[in-house]
């Protein structure tokens, strides 16, 4: 199995990006109902 | 899809803004110059304002115009009035809007309002305070005006300089326009309800229920929705899901004044949610893509910022590792964190390394100089040594030559003994013949025949002696030229000299095996054979061996001629077997052996003849094998 070689900066960037994206998606999903409500009034 | 929620929010916000605007407008009217002019003129017996030189009616006219302009600017206003107190609550100025037409009401049509609720409430409040009424249907002469006009009244008292109340300004607002009810009706999948603070409907999709309380119908908002708890709290907003109706309900308290408010309730059904969800997810997707790009850029920038010192350090380390560290390098990084500490430590190590390298280089230079000095010294010493070694080698060679010469002399001595022994018998015979020659003459025995016999006999003796000398001479010719010779002839010549001596000691000498031709130094090989046979003879005599025998055997094995000389003296003790070829090693008594015979033999065979001389023991005694290439 080949090992993917990444530079330290790429690793940090990738992890941060994935975590941030994950966080935002979760936040969006959690706030879904709330957002729908806020559409009403 | 139309963003209903936003529209309604906007409506609510605009409603609140309009209320606020109206409050400002009414305060502005109360301070208006025309109102103040009316005040001053009213207090004059001729209804004349001496301050501005204007009559009461002129001020009225100006105020009417002002009201008309304001009504023009605010579409929701449908009535603005200035009402007096002293004249029993009669309207002083009144401007109406009927079917979009602004009408200034004539003096004769002005009414007294002292029995109105808002009149009674407004005269109680302080200067610059504002009264806001409940929302109800507009009444004229205590009768609800048709078409129904939901009305909100805003009023403020007007005080004289002596702090006595003079009158009030009242603005009637059309709530239909304020809330934009027509818009609310058109909304899809959304139901809107507006109720006053008691829960009476001010707006309902069923027109009969709108303002039902004005016609004695007790229909409440809280009867249709689960909001009783909310109504009893001070919360402004409440949202809940009604699972039975599969809808979401939101209710908001919209403030009119300090203690007056209305409820705006909205009910969204499942269709609304479906549509909204679709909208939401599309928006979500767009947002996520946008945010992802933003995060990616931010992450890259941040990571670059974070890892730049490490990259710098790594690059420096890499450069240093590839360079020979031959110049001072500054790797300090000012990042104010652990990387700075790391770079400092690295700098320290690098400095130490640099210093160490300098020291090593200096040391190496010094060492090089030392080595040069020592080398020169060694060179001098070496030059001397070379001479010394050459001298020692020469000396050694001389010693060897001397040894060889000694060995030869020893052999010669032996041979001389043998020759003496050989010569003794013929010499005795010749001597006897000579002694008896005179007697033979006197006896007359000498004749020709006698002389022939005598000469023949003595010549035989002399020939024998001559042959012995020839053999001896052949042996001692210092022959350094290689030539071919028969191995048997080579062996027999020296052994023939030795044979009488062996016979004397009753030692049998047996020469056998196949003859072969060798190319080499014959006399030297003879010297070796003689040495070995002599040693065998000595040991056989010393050990007094019964039936002593020396066997000399020759044979050929794979292009190698082998000469084996063996005795039956019991062999060489194993502890000295490896030492017998050493120089000056002898087992013989002092004076009898020099210890150089076998050493010289080995040198002759190995060095001069490029062969092998091997010693071993068999069941009878020692065996010396001389192996020579044919």
XYZ file of C-alpha atoms in Angstrom, chain B residues 83-558:
476
model
C -59.238 69.531 20.106
C -59.696 72.183 22.753
C -60.449 71.717 26.449
C -62.016 75.030 27.388
C -64.604 74.738 24.618
C -65.856 71.483 26.134
C -63.819 69.187 24.038
C -64.786 70.621 20.693
C -62.559 70.101 17.724
C -60.710 73.292 16.750
C -59.110 71.957 13.547
C -59.949 68.714 11.781
C -58.672 67.248 8.538
C -60.177 64.002 7.192
C -59.241 61.666 4.424
C -62.225 60.070 2.765
C -61.587 57.793 -0.199
C -58.087 59.206 -0.693
C -59.469 62.781 -0.675
C -58.124 65.088 1.996
C -60.923 67.225 3.364
C -60.697 70.127 5.785
C -63.776 69.907 7.948
C -65.726 73.134 8.182
C -66.290 74.828 11.559
C -69.952 74.002 11.626
C -69.221 70.280 11.259
C -66.731 70.103 14.084
C -67.791 67.830 16.968
C -67.285 67.723 20.696
C -65.202 64.769 21.808
C -65.148 65.262 25.557
C -66.914 61.947 26.104
C -64.472 59.942 24.018
C -62.214 57.504 25.771
C -59.060 58.910 24.235
C -60.089 62.469 25.266
C -60.484 61.427 28.863
C -57.223 59.540 28.876
C -55.179 62.265 27.138
C -56.128 65.100 29.487
C -54.723 63.023 32.350
C -51.189 62.721 30.947
C -48.269 65.078 31.278
C -46.887 67.518 28.720
C -45.032 65.811 25.826
C -46.455 62.420 26.819
C -48.241 60.344 24.226
C -51.421 58.378 24.487
C -51.989 55.425 22.180
C -55.423 53.885 22.063
C -56.516 50.331 21.616
C -57.152 49.276 18.027
C -60.849 49.296 17.292
C -63.237 50.211 14.533
C -63.672 53.884 13.793
C -66.709 55.520 15.261
C -68.469 58.709 14.450
C -71.061 59.991 16.896
C -70.547 56.731 18.868
C -71.518 54.635 15.868
C -69.193 52.266 14.029
C -68.526 53.732 10.634
C -69.029 51.507 7.616
C -66.953 50.348 5.768
C -65.179 49.184 8.876
C -62.000 51.030 9.511
C -59.639 49.525 12.115
C -58.281 52.555 13.845
C -55.438 53.419 16.163
C -55.547 56.797 17.824
C -52.454 58.629 18.899
C -52.874 61.739 21.017
C -50.761 64.209 22.958
C -51.869 67.076 25.247
C -50.999 70.688 24.436
C -50.136 72.798 27.485
C -50.074 76.562 27.892
C -47.061 78.417 29.295
C -48.679 78.503 32.695
C -48.732 74.676 32.610
C -52.480 74.542 32.178
C -53.786 72.112 29.611
C -55.220 73.832 26.545
C -56.118 70.985 24.249
C -54.798 67.951 22.427
C -53.643 66.785 19.015
C -55.142 63.471 17.856
C -54.100 61.403 14.840
C -56.278 58.517 13.660
C -54.383 55.803 11.825
C -55.828 53.253 9.432
C -54.441 49.956 10.748
C -55.345 48.183 7.495
C -52.738 50.241 5.697
C -50.357 50.053 8.619
C -50.349 46.254 8.598
C -50.882 45.837 4.921
C -53.649 43.281 5.511
C -54.194 42.827 1.816
C -50.675 41.454 1.548
C -51.212 39.087 4.468
C -54.240 37.582 2.725
C -52.238 36.746 -0.345
C -49.530 34.720 1.440
C -49.343 31.032 0.494
C -49.170 28.257 3.084
C -49.117 30.859 5.837
C -51.995 32.010 7.997
C -51.759 35.349 9.754
C -53.636 36.429 12.870
C -53.532 39.696 14.767
C -55.135 40.084 18.174
C -55.229 42.755 20.845
C -53.717 42.209 24.288
C -56.890 40.396 25.450
C -56.718 38.012 22.503
C -59.589 39.484 20.510
C -59.004 39.153 16.808
C -58.013 42.338 15.003
C -57.335 40.293 11.907
C -58.580 36.809 10.985
C -58.720 35.063 7.643
C -62.434 34.669 8.343
C -63.727 38.211 7.942
C -66.581 37.569 10.425
C -64.131 36.969 13.208
C -62.093 40.120 12.470
C -63.102 42.675 15.125
C -65.787 40.243 16.243
C -65.520 41.663 19.750
C -66.912 44.987 18.461
C -70.104 43.088 17.657
C -70.245 41.144 20.908
C -68.562 37.949 19.663
C -66.211 36.508 22.231
C -63.697 34.816 19.997
C -60.146 34.674 21.351
C -56.814 33.858 19.770
C -55.818 31.742 22.785
C -58.805 29.476 22.176
C -57.416 28.390 18.842
C -53.738 28.198 19.754
C -51.785 26.917 22.713
C -50.440 30.330 23.757
C -52.057 30.961 27.137
C -48.810 30.414 28.997
C -46.983 32.754 26.659
C -49.629 35.464 27.105
C -49.157 35.406 30.848
C -45.345 35.905 30.568
C -43.325 38.967 29.627
C -41.736 37.195 26.653
C -41.920 38.957 23.302
C -41.637 35.920 21.080
C -42.816 32.310 21.275
C -42.519 29.536 18.734
C -43.788 25.991 18.820
C -44.646 23.016 16.671
C -48.179 21.829 16.560
C -47.695 18.187 15.634
C -51.430 17.479 15.311
C -51.811 20.123 12.657
C -48.266 19.458 11.391
C -47.571 23.135 11.481
C -45.294 25.609 13.152
C -46.657 28.556 15.043
C -44.889 31.756 15.978
C -46.364 34.565 17.980
C -44.844 37.982 18.557
C -45.799 40.753 20.900
C -45.707 44.097 19.089
C -45.547 47.028 21.457
C -47.702 50.143 20.898
C -46.880 52.004 24.077
C -45.683 51.167 27.568
C -48.694 49.022 28.534
C -50.338 48.510 25.193
C -49.447 45.901 22.668
C -50.916 43.553 20.096
C -50.151 39.940 19.153
C -49.096 38.933 15.651
C -49.433 35.167 15.156
C -48.343 33.191 12.129
C -49.057 29.581 11.333
C -46.984 27.811 8.689
C -48.134 24.423 7.405
C -46.059 21.467 6.169
C -46.117 22.680 2.568
C -44.498 25.856 3.702
C -41.746 23.783 5.384
C -41.228 21.602 2.336
C -40.822 24.625 0.148
C -38.670 26.323 2.716
C -36.517 23.203 3.204
C -35.816 23.056 -0.490
C -35.004 26.724 -0.455
C -32.970 26.262 2.669
C -30.868 23.421 1.301
C -30.178 25.265 -1.923
C -29.127 28.293 0.094
C -27.194 25.982 2.451
C -25.351 24.430 -0.480
C -24.408 27.839 -1.827
C -23.349 28.992 1.626
C -21.309 25.837 2.236
C -19.505 26.177 -1.086
C -18.836 29.830 -0.404
C -17.725 29.181 3.182
C -15.625 26.187 2.082
C -13.750 28.409 -0.362
C -13.393 31.030 2.338
C -12.172 28.450 4.874
C -9.781 26.983 2.326
C -8.255 30.397 1.671
C -8.193 31.225 5.368
C -6.718 27.823 6.232
C -4.045 28.180 3.593
C -3.127 31.661 4.789
C -3.221 30.578 8.444
C -1.266 27.404 7.804
C 1.249 29.334 5.782
C 1.561 31.779 8.653
C 1.897 28.947 11.185
C 4.266 26.748 9.253
C 6.383 29.429 7.631
C 8.868 29.491 10.552
C 9.071 25.671 10.484
C 9.567 25.671 6.710
C 12.222 28.362 7.124
C 13.925 26.300 9.824
C 13.694 23.114 7.758
C 15.103 24.879 4.687
C 17.960 26.257 6.756
C 18.626 22.857 8.329
C 18.587 21.305 4.879
C 20.969 23.922 3.499
C 23.264 23.489 6.486
C 23.230 19.696 6.196
C 24.233 19.961 2.526
C 26.869 22.626 3.121
C 30.136 21.911 4.855
C 29.350 24.191 7.759
C 32.288 26.283 6.709
C 30.740 29.658 7.409
C 28.659 31.134 10.218
C 24.894 30.776 9.586
C 22.153 32.724 11.396
C 19.009 30.606 11.836
C 17.244 32.722 14.468
C 13.496 33.018 13.872
C 11.440 35.596 15.727
C 8.027 33.943 15.949
C 7.616 34.323 19.720
C 6.654 30.702 20.254
C 8.178 27.217 20.574
C 9.580 27.485 17.069
C 11.631 30.461 18.194
C 12.888 28.349 21.125
C 13.665 25.550 18.699
C 15.503 27.895 16.377
C 17.439 29.288 19.349
C 18.419 25.779 20.419
C 19.303 24.964 16.837
C 21.338 28.151 16.613
C 23.131 27.183 19.817
C 23.899 23.716 18.440
C 25.023 25.205 15.146
C 27.272 27.700 16.922
C 28.747 24.880 19.014
C 29.201 22.844 15.870
C 30.812 25.775 14.103
C 33.136 26.382 17.049
C 33.926 22.670 17.297
C 34.659 22.597 13.589
C 36.948 25.577 13.935
C 38.680 23.857 16.838
C 38.920 20.610 14.900
C 40.285 22.448 11.894
C 42.842 24.203 14.032
C 43.645 20.916 15.701
C 43.867 19.216 12.321
C 46.202 21.931 11.070
C 48.350 21.524 14.154
C 48.199 17.775 13.775
C 49.154 18.066 10.138
C 52.135 20.172 11.076
C 53.045 17.648 13.797
C 52.620 14.828 11.321
C 54.843 16.669 8.843
C 57.526 17.079 11.484
C 57.175 13.454 12.559
C 57.132 12.325 8.944
C 60.349 14.162 8.305
C 61.805 12.622 11.443
C 60.560 9.217 10.333
C 61.943 9.823 6.858
C 65.338 10.479 8.336
C 64.913 7.457 10.575
C 63.622 5.421 7.660
C 66.567 6.363 5.506
C 68.837 5.153 8.311
C 66.651 2.120 8.789
C 66.809 1.202 5.150
C 70.558 1.269 5.328
C 70.387 -0.695 8.559
C 68.012 -3.242 7.069
C 70.151 -3.561 3.940
C 73.143 -4.008 6.150
C 71.318 -6.539 8.324
C 70.087 -8.406 5.244
C 73.557 -8.420 3.800
C 74.896 -9.544 7.113
C 72.275 -12.226 7.273
C 73.060 -13.313 3.778
C 76.684 -13.468 4.675
C 75.740 -15.429 7.732
C 73.711 -17.787 5.617
C 76.540 -18.140 3.187
C 78.804 -18.747 6.108
C 76.345 -21.258 7.439
C 76.186 -22.946 4.082
C 79.921 -22.916 3.933
C 80.113 -24.294 7.471
C 77.588 -26.940 6.532
C 79.630 -27.778 3.479
C 82.779 -27.867 5.567
C 81.073 -30.139 8.068
C 80.029 -32.400 5.223
C 83.527 -32.162 3.847
C 84.871 -33.190 7.218
C 82.592 -36.151 7.185
C 83.661 -36.987 3.679
C 87.288 -36.556 4.559
C 86.778 -39.133 7.304
C 85.114 -41.415 4.836
C 87.860 -40.954 2.262
C 90.470 -41.641 4.892
C 88.564 -44.767 5.766
C 88.244 -45.734 2.096
C 91.879 -45.112 1.420
C 93.138 -47.038 4.423
C 92.684 -50.490 2.874
C 94.287 -49.784 -0.557
C 97.029 -47.784 1.121
C 97.789 -50.772 3.415
C 97.750 -53.085 0.402
C 100.034 -50.797 -1.628
C 102.269 -50.404 1.436
C 102.452 -54.196 1.890
C 103.199 -54.727 -1.813
C 105.995 -52.184 -1.613
C 107.371 -53.786 1.594
C 107.376 -57.260 0.096
C 108.883 -56.054 -3.246
C 112.519 -56.402 -1.975
C 111.872 -59.888 -0.548
C 110.256 -60.947 -3.783
C 113.304 -59.667 -5.677
C 115.732 -61.536 -3.413
C 113.638 -64.612 -3.833
C 113.928 -64.142 -7.621
C 110.189 -63.974 -7.998
C 110.228 -60.817 -10.022
C 109.819 -61.452 -13.648
C 107.769 -59.885 -16.373
C 104.634 -61.630 -15.337
C 105.143 -60.574 -11.715
C 105.646 -56.964 -12.761
C 102.494 -57.073 -14.898
C 100.482 -58.507 -11.986
C 102.148 -56.150 -9.514
C 101.418 -53.083 -11.668
C 97.901 -54.239 -12.387
C 97.139 -54.896 -8.699
C 98.587 -51.593 -7.494
C 96.930 -49.651 -10.310
C 93.571 -51.113 -9.262
C 94.221 -49.823 -5.770
C 95.300 -46.451 -7.109
C 92.275 -46.300 -9.474
C 89.995 -47.101 -6.573
C 91.554 -44.278 -4.588
C 91.346 -41.973 -7.575
C 87.660 -42.792 -8.051
C 87.036 -41.987 -4.429
C 88.689 -38.621 -4.919
C 86.662 -38.023 -8.122
C 83.428 -38.708 -6.242
C 84.553 -36.361 -3.528
C 85.499 -33.701 -6.044
C 82.174 -33.984 -7.885
C 80.407 -33.536 -4.599
C 82.316 -30.462 -3.626
C 82.212 -28.664 -6.912
C 80.468 -25.440 -6.163
C 78.059 -25.903 -9.009
C 75.613 -23.033 -9.467
C 74.515 -23.975 -12.976
C 71.348 -26.022 -13.337
C 71.540 -29.107 -15.483
C 69.766 -32.398 -16.028
C 70.919 -35.421 -14.033
C 69.721 -38.922 -13.088
C 68.386 -39.118 -9.601
C 69.894 -42.540 -8.918
C 73.391 -41.393 -10.012
C 72.947 -38.304 -7.877
C 72.057 -40.422 -4.841
C 74.607 -43.175 -5.312
C 77.704 -40.976 -5.603
C 77.708 -39.521 -2.075
C 76.264 -42.697 -0.584
C 79.038 -44.770 -2.105
C 81.504 -42.709 -0.111
C 79.375 -43.220 2.963
C 78.676 -46.865 2.405
C 81.935 -48.323 3.971
C 81.307 -46.336 7.106
C 77.744 -47.636 7.217
C 78.933 -51.137 6.654
C 81.283 -50.739 9.569
C 78.322 -49.851 11.783
C 76.369 -52.766 10.246
C 73.830 -50.315 8.851
C 72.149 -51.509 5.675
C 71.688 -48.955 2.945
C 68.973 -49.776 0.498
C 68.418 -47.690 -2.629
C 65.346 -48.595 -4.700
C 62.558 -47.208 -6.848
C 62.245 -45.808 -10.327
C 64.900 -43.493 -11.710
C 63.934 -40.113 -13.129
C 65.708 -37.106 -14.582
C 65.803 -33.840 -12.653
C 66.864 -30.420 -13.809
C 68.658 -28.550 -11.045
C 71.700 -28.196 -8.831
C 72.965 -31.744 -8.351
C 75.667 -31.116 -5.735
C 73.268 -29.202 -3.516
C 70.714 -32.069 -3.661
C 73.548 -34.474 -2.871
C 74.449 -32.330 0.143
C 70.811 -32.579 1.340
C 70.711 -36.379 0.904
C 74.059 -36.768 2.613
C 72.860 -34.614 5.526
C 69.715 -36.665 6.036
C 71.538 -40.024 5.698
C 74.241 -38.840 8.085
C 71.593 -37.862 10.643
C 69.924 -41.276 10.186
C 73.244 -42.996 10.674
C 73.977 -40.971 13.830
C 70.615 -41.730 15.410
C 70.777 -45.411 14.509
C 74.200 -45.607 16.154
C 73.062 -43.527 19.132
C 69.982 -45.659 19.727
C 71.906 -48.827 18.944
C 68.974 -50.009 16.893
C 68.799 -53.683 16.073
C 69.086 -54.455 12.327
C 69.605 -50.819 11.464
C 68.567 -49.884 7.961
C 68.344 -46.760 5.864
C 66.010 -46.934 2.896
C 66.232 -44.480 0.047
C 63.232 -44.796 -2.280
C 62.473 -42.812 -5.393
C 59.121 -42.494 -7.186
C 57.087 -40.208 -9.450
C 53.676 -38.887 -8.472
C 51.831 -36.452 -10.760
